[in-house]
XYZ file of C-alpha atoms in Angstrom:
548
model
C -83.307 -0.298 -32.961
C -86.463 2.021 -32.204
C -87.322 2.552 -28.950
C -91.174 1.455 -28.356
C -91.745 4.361 -26.207
C -90.517 6.998 -29.546
C -92.752 9.303 -29.697
C -95.679 8.221 -32.731
C -95.082 8.868 -36.404
C -96.698 10.304 -38.860
C -95.289 7.897 -41.364
C -97.982 8.974 -43.946
C -96.899 12.896 -43.928
C -94.403 12.083 -45.325
C -93.449 13.565 -48.945
C -92.413 11.103 -50.980
C -92.797 12.131 -54.745
C -89.889 14.188 -55.321
C -87.412 10.972 -54.141
C -85.629 8.869 -56.620
C -85.600 5.303 -56.577
C -83.407 3.895 -54.862
C -82.193 1.637 -58.475
C -79.999 5.657 -58.759
C -77.941 4.574 -55.757
C -75.973 1.555 -55.878
C -74.702 0.031 -52.767
C -71.259 1.032 -52.314
C -70.428 -2.096 -50.694
C -72.638 -4.493 -50.482
C -70.761 -7.623 -48.524
C -67.189 -7.710 -47.871
C -65.287 -11.701 -48.710
C -64.609 -12.103 -45.042
C -68.432 -11.402 -44.766
C -69.868 -13.874 -47.012
C -68.280 -16.077 -45.355
C -68.825 -15.554 -42.079
C -72.892 -15.072 -42.937
C -74.398 -18.676 -42.123
C -76.431 -21.046 -44.557
C -75.716 -18.644 -47.193
C -77.598 -15.717 -46.159
C -76.618 -13.630 -48.868
C -77.095 -15.494 -51.624
C -80.613 -16.773 -50.523
C -81.339 -12.832 -50.530
C -80.648 -12.598 -53.590
C -83.343 -15.060 -54.671
C -86.349 -14.223 -56.572
C -89.681 -13.944 -54.922
C -88.249 -17.558 -53.570
C -89.627 -18.410 -50.509
C -86.771 -19.764 -48.772
C -84.909 -15.760 -50.277
C -87.945 -14.636 -48.437
C -88.181 -16.588 -45.036
C -84.650 -15.792 -44.800
C -85.472 -11.966 -45.092
C -87.668 -12.716 -42.384
C -85.201 -14.557 -39.928
C -82.443 -11.720 -40.999
C -85.511 -9.155 -39.658
C -86.616 -11.140 -36.730
C -89.325 -11.375 -37.267
C -91.567 -15.181 -37.661
C -91.354 -16.339 -42.309
C -95.113 -17.406 -41.559
C -98.028 -15.932 -39.307
C -97.775 -12.525 -37.218
C -96.063 -11.270 -34.746
C -98.532 -9.931 -31.271
C -97.427 -6.308 -32.253
C -97.984 -6.782 -36.071
C -102.026 -8.276 -34.588
C -103.007 -4.920 -32.209
C -101.510 -2.679 -35.871
C -102.992 -4.517 -38.469
C -105.736 -6.551 -37.496
C -107.630 -7.302 -40.697
C -104.284 -8.749 -41.866
C -105.969 -11.534 -39.472
C -109.128 -11.505 -40.989
C -109.303 -13.997 -43.478
C -105.856 -16.470 -44.808
C -106.225 -14.986 -48.110
C -105.694 -11.131 -46.074
C -103.063 -12.534 -44.012
C -100.903 -13.839 -46.915
C -101.159 -11.210 -48.060
C -99.934 -9.494 -45.372
C -96.464 -11.950 -44.620
C -95.807 -11.463 -48.571
C -95.691 -7.501 -48.450
C -94.182 -7.667 -45.291
C -91.753 -10.523 -46.095
C -90.291 -8.632 -50.081
C -90.190 -5.285 -48.130
C -87.531 -6.813 -46.022
C -85.741 -7.988 -48.605
C -85.536 -5.437 -50.636
C -83.615 -3.460 -47.571
C -81.732 -6.157 -46.723
C -80.839 -6.347 -50.373
C -79.842 -2.992 -51.044
C -78.824 -1.261 -46.885
C -77.043 2.146 -48.273
C -79.919 3.458 -49.780
C -83.363 4.196 -47.845
C -85.975 2.286 -49.107
C -89.158 4.071 -49.241
C -92.786 2.720 -50.208
C -92.704 4.643 -53.683
C -89.956 1.982 -54.475
C -91.294 -1.370 -52.434
C -94.385 -0.232 -54.559
C -92.414 -0.481 -57.586
C -90.522 -2.998 -56.770
C -93.456 -5.566 -55.168
C -94.787 -7.642 -58.003
C -98.062 -7.543 -59.703
C -100.933 -7.490 -58.012
C -99.392 -7.831 -54.886
C -98.360 -3.549 -55.081
C -102.629 -3.408 -56.358
C -103.513 -2.147 -52.736
C -100.754 1.194 -52.707
C -102.292 2.071 -49.009
C -101.962 -1.094 -48.246
C -98.456 -1.207 -48.351
C -97.425 1.794 -47.530
C -98.697 1.315 -43.897
C -96.638 -2.022 -44.245
C -93.653 0.538 -44.479
C -94.488 2.843 -41.621
C -94.956 -0.301 -39.668
C -91.212 -1.784 -41.147
C -89.564 1.166 -40.319
C -91.500 3.040 -37.255
C -89.904 -0.457 -35.261
C -86.677 -0.223 -37.067
C -87.247 -2.869 -39.670
C -85.427 -0.818 -41.668
C -84.594 2.004 -42.808
C -82.401 2.267 -40.156
C -77.899 2.298 -39.015
C -76.035 4.634 -42.554
C -78.279 5.414 -45.526
C -78.653 7.151 -48.149
C -81.456 9.097 -47.495
C -84.443 9.386 -50.794
C -86.453 11.531 -49.577
C -87.485 14.448 -47.314
C -87.697 13.564 -43.541
C -90.339 12.614 -41.883
C -93.087 15.543 -40.218
C -94.206 15.393 -37.060
C -96.273 18.245 -36.706
C -96.158 21.653 -37.354
C -93.424 22.145 -34.364
C -90.938 19.455 -34.346
C -90.626 18.147 -31.345
C -87.396 17.679 -29.322
C -86.129 14.955 -27.475
C -82.974 14.929 -24.988
C -80.788 11.544 -24.938
C -78.221 10.808 -21.759
C -75.755 8.950 -22.364
C -74.298 8.148 -25.545
C -72.867 4.377 -26.048
C -74.689 2.323 -28.872
C -78.108 3.012 -28.571
C -77.964 6.554 -27.592
C -76.279 6.804 -31.194
C -78.054 4.129 -32.818
C -81.580 5.805 -30.979
C -79.310 9.795 -32.274
C -80.025 8.278 -35.742
C -82.932 6.095 -35.373
C -85.124 10.544 -34.274
C -83.079 12.293 -36.576
C -84.326 9.968 -39.666
C -87.613 10.063 -38.314
C -87.652 13.786 -38.119
C -87.236 15.004 -34.263
C -85.295 17.929 -32.873
C -82.495 15.950 -31.079
C -79.976 15.883 -28.756
C -77.466 14.284 -26.616
C -75.648 14.573 -23.840
C -72.664 12.551 -23.242
C -70.389 12.802 -19.936
C -67.092 11.811 -21.453
C -65.298 13.138 -23.589
C -65.929 10.623 -26.093
C -68.472 8.305 -27.276
C -68.641 4.660 -27.231
C -69.693 4.167 -23.517
C -68.297 0.789 -22.365
C -66.788 0.119 -25.477
C -63.845 1.776 -26.042
C -61.325 0.883 -28.619
C -57.575 2.147 -27.895
C -55.519 2.643 -30.852
C -51.604 2.442 -30.049
C -48.842 5.366 -32.151
C -47.919 4.908 -34.579
C -49.098 1.509 -35.049
C -53.029 -0.312 -36.409
C -52.947 -2.243 -33.485
C -56.106 -1.818 -31.890
C -57.865 -3.525 -28.439
C -61.476 -2.942 -26.785
C -61.376 -2.883 -23.624
C -65.003 -2.932 -23.177
C -67.051 -4.789 -25.167
C -65.811 -6.142 -28.618
C -67.495 -9.152 -29.279
C -71.403 -8.894 -32.222
C -73.329 -11.768 -30.227
C -74.507 -13.634 -32.571
C -75.457 -12.854 -35.810
C -78.361 -14.721 -37.245
C -80.981 -11.904 -36.771
C -78.169 -9.031 -36.087
C -79.532 -5.723 -37.242
C -74.742 -4.303 -36.236
C -74.321 -7.016 -39.194
C -76.900 -4.670 -41.342
C -74.585 -1.970 -39.970
C -71.632 -3.603 -40.686
C -71.976 -4.049 -44.379
C -73.370 0.512 -44.156
C -69.447 1.684 -42.663
C -67.962 -0.997 -44.849
C -66.336 -2.550 -40.630
C -64.322 -5.799 -41.204
C -66.234 -8.633 -39.430
C -63.624 -11.225 -37.564
C -65.502 -15.058 -36.563
C -64.315 -15.977 -32.588
C -63.490 -20.080 -32.047
C -65.684 -21.427 -29.406
C -62.531 -22.653 -27.997
C -61.207 -20.259 -24.649
C -57.520 -21.586 -22.871
C -57.887 -20.453 -19.832
C -54.336 -20.408 -18.183
C -53.531 -19.984 -13.837
C -51.901 -18.299 -11.998
C -48.219 -19.989 -13.117
C -49.599 -19.454 -16.785
C -49.737 -22.631 -17.927
C -52.641 -23.762 -19.498
C -55.191 -25.440 -17.136
C -56.331 -29.132 -18.068
C -59.054 -29.260 -20.899
C -61.497 -31.759 -18.587
C -61.227 -29.573 -14.717
C -62.048 -26.743 -16.960
C -64.928 -28.535 -18.551
C -66.403 -29.463 -15.496
C -65.804 -26.703 -13.922
C -68.073 -24.887 -16.905
C -70.504 -27.519 -16.491
C -70.627 -26.981 -12.617
C -71.212 -23.220 -13.940
C -74.233 -23.763 -16.240
C -75.411 -25.701 -13.406
C -75.712 -23.465 -10.592
C -77.494 -21.543 -13.066
C -79.899 -23.483 -14.173
C -80.514 -23.787 -10.801
C -80.033 -20.770 -9.774
C -83.333 -19.752 -13.033
C -85.342 -22.787 -11.273
C -85.416 -21.182 -8.279
C -86.807 -17.757 -9.111
C -88.713 -18.060 -11.763
C -90.370 -21.805 -10.850
C -90.040 -22.152 -7.754
C -90.823 -17.906 -8.142
C -88.569 -17.673 -4.515
C -87.858 -13.892 -5.707
C -87.364 -12.214 -2.409
C -86.020 -13.707 1.398
C -87.675 -11.191 4.176
C -89.082 -8.839 1.834
C -84.892 -8.066 0.367
C -84.838 -8.914 -3.676
C -82.463 -11.695 -4.518
C -79.115 -10.745 -6.382
C -77.731 -13.233 -8.864
C -74.768 -12.984 -6.152
C -76.861 -14.077 -3.262
C -78.850 -16.539 -5.382
C -75.080 -17.862 -6.483
C -73.882 -17.595 -3.183
C -76.222 -19.613 -1.436
C -76.385 -22.134 -3.728
C -72.045 -22.532 -3.712
C -73.604 -23.810 -0.124
C -76.592 -26.238 -0.335
C -73.972 -27.546 -2.493
C -70.835 -27.615 -0.600
C -72.831 -28.898 2.506
C -74.614 -31.387 -0.261
C -70.890 -32.360 -0.343
C -70.294 -33.035 4.148
C -73.600 -35.067 4.402
C -71.569 -37.050 1.452
C -68.883 -37.274 3.195
C -70.534 -38.257 6.327
C -72.538 -40.959 4.310
C -69.400 -42.378 3.395
C -67.406 -42.432 6.287
C -70.384 -44.006 7.971
C -70.420 -46.902 5.061
C -66.738 -46.694 5.811
C -67.463 -47.153 9.680
C -70.040 -50.317 8.983
C -68.240 -52.075 6.911
C -64.731 -51.789 9.243
C -66.681 -52.714 12.254
C -67.941 -56.054 10.162
C -63.715 -56.549 9.004
C -63.830 -56.237 13.055
C -66.572 -59.108 13.699
C -65.536 -61.600 11.283
C -61.620 -61.139 12.441
C -63.008 -61.825 15.607
C -64.292 -65.147 14.298
C -61.501 -65.809 12.078
C -59.691 -65.669 15.423
C -62.133 -68.149 17.176
C -62.564 -69.828 14.224
C -58.410 -70.674 14.237
C -57.900 -70.992 17.851
C -60.912 -74.083 17.839
C -59.607 -76.074 14.689
C -56.376 -75.805 16.489
C -57.304 -76.990 19.696
C -59.647 -79.804 17.937
C -56.097 -81.071 16.005
C -53.614 -81.591 19.028
C -56.801 -83.026 20.489
C -57.210 -85.272 17.790
C -53.704 -86.482 17.734
C -52.847 -86.986 20.898
C -56.170 -88.978 20.331
C -55.277 -90.892 17.311
C -53.544 -93.877 18.860
C -55.018 -98.372 18.612
C -57.511 -97.662 21.749
C -56.096 -99.806 24.765
C -57.151 -103.438 24.556
C -57.473 -103.457 28.579
C -61.105 -100.751 28.627
C -64.123 -102.531 28.793
C -66.290 -102.497 25.652
C -67.899 -99.576 26.586
C -64.770 -97.467 27.429
C -63.572 -98.311 24.113
C -66.753 -97.396 22.222
C -66.605 -94.012 24.175
C -62.801 -93.372 22.569
C -63.495 -93.895 19.709
C -66.363 -91.681 19.633
C -64.559 -88.917 20.755
C -62.495 -89.502 18.156
C -64.981 -88.791 16.114
C -66.604 -86.152 17.458
C -63.434 -84.444 17.317
C -62.913 -84.496 13.207
C -66.297 -83.820 12.694
C -65.658 -80.428 14.323
C -62.481 -80.113 13.434
C -64.127 -80.137 9.659
C -66.837 -77.744 10.631
C -63.496 -75.271 12.296
C -62.048 -75.700 9.339
C -64.664 -75.607 7.335
C -66.622 -71.740 8.763
C -62.440 -70.724 8.905
C -62.572 -70.652 5.504
C -66.634 -68.914 5.627
C -65.421 -66.010 7.640
C -61.909 -65.383 5.557
C -64.278 -65.104 2.626
C -65.242 -63.013 4.012
C -63.290 -61.006 4.959
C -61.800 -61.026 1.636
C -65.423 -59.657 0.485
C -64.998 -56.949 2.900
C -61.682 -55.983 2.178
C -62.540 -55.623 -1.608
C -65.925 -54.070 -0.726
C -63.538 -51.314 1.400
C -61.137 -50.789 -1.130
C -63.704 -49.702 -4.004
C -64.827 -47.728 -1.057
C -61.206 -46.033 -0.502
C -61.312 -45.201 -4.535
C -65.652 -43.436 -4.316
C -64.384 -41.708 -1.640
C -66.084 -37.550 -1.485
C -63.888 -34.141 -2.055
C -63.567 -32.875 0.826
C -65.102 -29.773 -0.027
C -67.459 -29.368 -3.389
C -65.059 -27.445 -4.940
C -61.330 -26.685 -4.739
C -59.516 -23.187 -4.242
C -58.125 -23.368 -8.097
C -61.556 -24.477 -9.086
C -62.890 -21.867 -7.354
C -60.613 -19.670 -8.279
C -62.268 -21.303 -11.985
C -65.511 -20.879 -11.590
C -64.619 -17.746 -10.572
C -63.457 -16.517 -14.337
C -66.775 -17.561 -15.158
C -67.996 -15.433 -12.557
C -66.754 -12.738 -14.002
C -66.720 -12.948 -17.306
C -70.952 -13.209 -16.065
C -69.743 -9.344 -14.927
C -68.303 -8.712 -17.713
C -71.284 -9.973 -20.323
C -73.862 -7.948 -18.084
C -72.613 -4.922 -17.533
C -72.317 -4.796 -13.024
C -71.722 -7.026 -10.008
C -73.319 -10.243 -9.371
C -74.669 -7.737 -5.784
C -76.322 -5.440 -8.773
C -78.304 -7.775 -10.513
C -82.006 -9.393 -9.822
C -81.910 -12.707 -9.562
C -85.627 -12.029 -11.303
C -84.743 -9.833 -14.077
C -81.179 -10.518 -15.318
C -81.703 -13.432 -17.567
C -85.118 -11.212 -19.113
C -83.499 -11.148 -22.691
C -81.602 -15.001 -23.185
C -85.221 -15.519 -25.087
C -84.061 -12.295 -27.580
C -80.481 -13.211 -27.754
C -79.131 -13.785 -31.220
C -78.184 -17.425 -33.475
C -75.066 -18.236 -35.438
C -71.339 -17.187 -34.963
C -69.888 -14.634 -32.449
C -67.978 -11.655 -34.157
C -65.072 -9.241 -33.606
C -64.263 -6.691 -35.991
C -61.380 -5.864 -37.092
C -61.033 -2.221 -36.302
C -62.491 -3.059 -33.870
C -66.342 -2.136 -31.975
C -65.336 2.035 -31.151
C -64.407 1.940 -34.980
C -67.808 1.260 -35.787
C -69.639 3.629 -33.477
C -67.416 5.666 -35.004
C -68.621 5.234 -38.176
C -72.050 5.166 -36.762
C -71.865 8.679 -36.032
C -72.121 10.846 -39.793
C -71.933 14.985 -40.257
C -76.075 15.255 -39.943
C -75.445 13.681 -36.320
C -71.793 15.093 -35.087
C -73.967 19.105 -34.611
C -76.439 17.323 -32.100
C -74.135 15.679 -29.659
C -72.565 17.547 -26.700
C -69.771 15.788 -25.163
C -68.592 16.960 -20.997
C -71.978 16.614 -20.198
C -72.308 16.185 -16.609
C -76.390 15.464 -16.494
C -76.890 15.150 -11.745
C -81.049 15.634 -12.832
C -83.975 15.603 -14.529
C -86.819 16.323 -13.104
C -90.735 17.761 -14.464
C -92.018 21.433 -13.472
C -94.676 21.303 -11.731
C -97.183 22.172 -13.992
C -95.568 19.087 -15.942
C -94.841 20.854 -19.007
C -90.946 21.035 -18.940
C -87.750 19.179 -18.626
C -85.437 21.136 -16.427
C -82.273 18.963 -15.740
C -78.725 19.724 -14.216
C -75.628 19.466 -16.146
C -72.167 20.839 -15.712
C -73.930 22.385 -12.272
C -75.942 24.893 -13.933
C -80.114 24.625 -15.139
C -80.862 23.452 -18.877
C -84.295 23.268 -19.492
C -87.001 22.077 -23.004
C -90.071 22.332 -23.716
C -89.767 18.569 -24.546
C -91.263 15.904 -21.930
C -89.610 13.004 -23.946
C -86.181 11.585 -22.592
C -84.089 8.958 -22.889
C -82.346 7.730 -20.135
C -79.701 5.043 -23.145
C -77.736 4.702 -19.022
C -77.240 2.524 -16.860
C -77.407 4.892 -13.601
C -75.893 3.730 -9.947
C -76.981 6.781 -8.231
C -81.426 6.528 -7.983
C -80.909 10.792 -7.322
C -79.487 11.133 -10.710
C -82.691 10.322 -12.629
C -85.932 11.714 -9.831
C -88.156 11.433 -12.824
C -89.212 10.094 -16.716
C -91.679 10.724 -19.234
C -94.473 8.673 -19.114
C -97.962 8.378 -20.186
C -97.170 9.684 -23.204
C -100.208 11.029 -25.509
C -98.087 10.741 -28.056
C -97.493 6.946 -27.201
C -100.776 6.706 -28.930
C -100.162 8.067 -32.483
C -99.540 5.319 -34.432
C -102.282 2.469 -33.462
C -104.899 5.365 -34.162
C -103.597 6.512 -37.068
C -103.782 2.475 -38.137
C -106.656 1.850 -37.268
C -108.558 4.722 -38.793
C -106.509 3.557 -41.582
C -108.242 0.053 -41.384
C -111.512 1.720 -41.533
C -110.589 3.671 -44.544
C -110.476 0.313 -46.452
C -113.211 -1.410 -45.173
């Protein structure tokens, strides 16, 4: 929820002495029946199992953290937690317990004092250590995000509040606005449109409760998804999306399921091949030009088409060889048949009694000749039958080969239309055309995707984002503010922007861009090498030294 590029926040300056206990503020809507049914494996129920191993596992899983080990980020901020197995186990229990407390009641801020009070003895004896863990989880958006009732005073950064300008009021921009405001920044959100939501846009039919999401509409995966927590906070009703996705052709007829599955499998193989080319073979550019997904997919399809034509060439070569063999065997059959007929006629003409007038030698010669005819006739018939058998076998082979004839093309026109549906769907979920998606980087977020059921929101995704914009941040949003450029001055001290053709100055070096910019000149430079970004790490190391 909070960007790692956000300025360092000195959490310990928060004035919590005057905070009230979150027990005084019960969650207005802990979970609706539909949400309980939607959450798989009963995560909310397991969270209520007091200090049970399963409940803590569930809390860590639903917070996108491993239950039994520290992440690389945690190891940087808590080197003392890895000194021994006991230190690691202590850290993990406190961290998972704080996550459990937050997820059980996300409508109310979880302060460090509340966490200390609710930790069992002796785990709360080192109050400074608990505050450090709480501060880390809060700083990186694992707790106290979204819409929740504030119990403590605003976090104080320095004597002078820092100002941050957010460009783009989409889901990321709104989330950044909420979190940075909670951290104590002075925030301004600039949105070019006259509406909020960015790619999220819900259409409301007049005089009707009918709504339709025209842009982003799916909560993709509920396991560990912070949107599920914020849906509980905003009382939005989830609707489970079934995995069935019937496809209709251009004539309004349902596409055959088997055909749909085959094309979907082909699409998956094309994607796997593209990933293999980029990440295993390391081919990401050709002649100095970066490859896009469109380049890779088109090349793969051309290679598949080439392979198909090679298969067809091999097929017809085998077909031709069989026909040539059949021709040879047919010639043999004809020859053996003629030989058999000739020998039969000869044998028939000599099948009489040998005249007694012939001398003994002539009689013997005639007898031997008749026997030779009979023998040769038998041999001709035998060879004729064998040739006929070979011919029948070749006919069977040819019939079977005809059944295996490759397609004339890798994918016909109708199948290609189905494949184009999957390409279009990929463009939809990516928010850009395939030509603008990098082959090397477009799937970089795959490992961070959420598992579990997909959901829609009954009143629309736009309604959900609207509910996130509470009265305390409404005045910070400036609509119809088209940001045309963002620059630094020569000293690098001031942010000078052009908004609606007029200069827009800010003394902040911070600019958080939450929109995809199509024009490279729109953003000429961004905040880099922020000196405040290291404050958080320094503060943690200072706490370690004090403890030691």
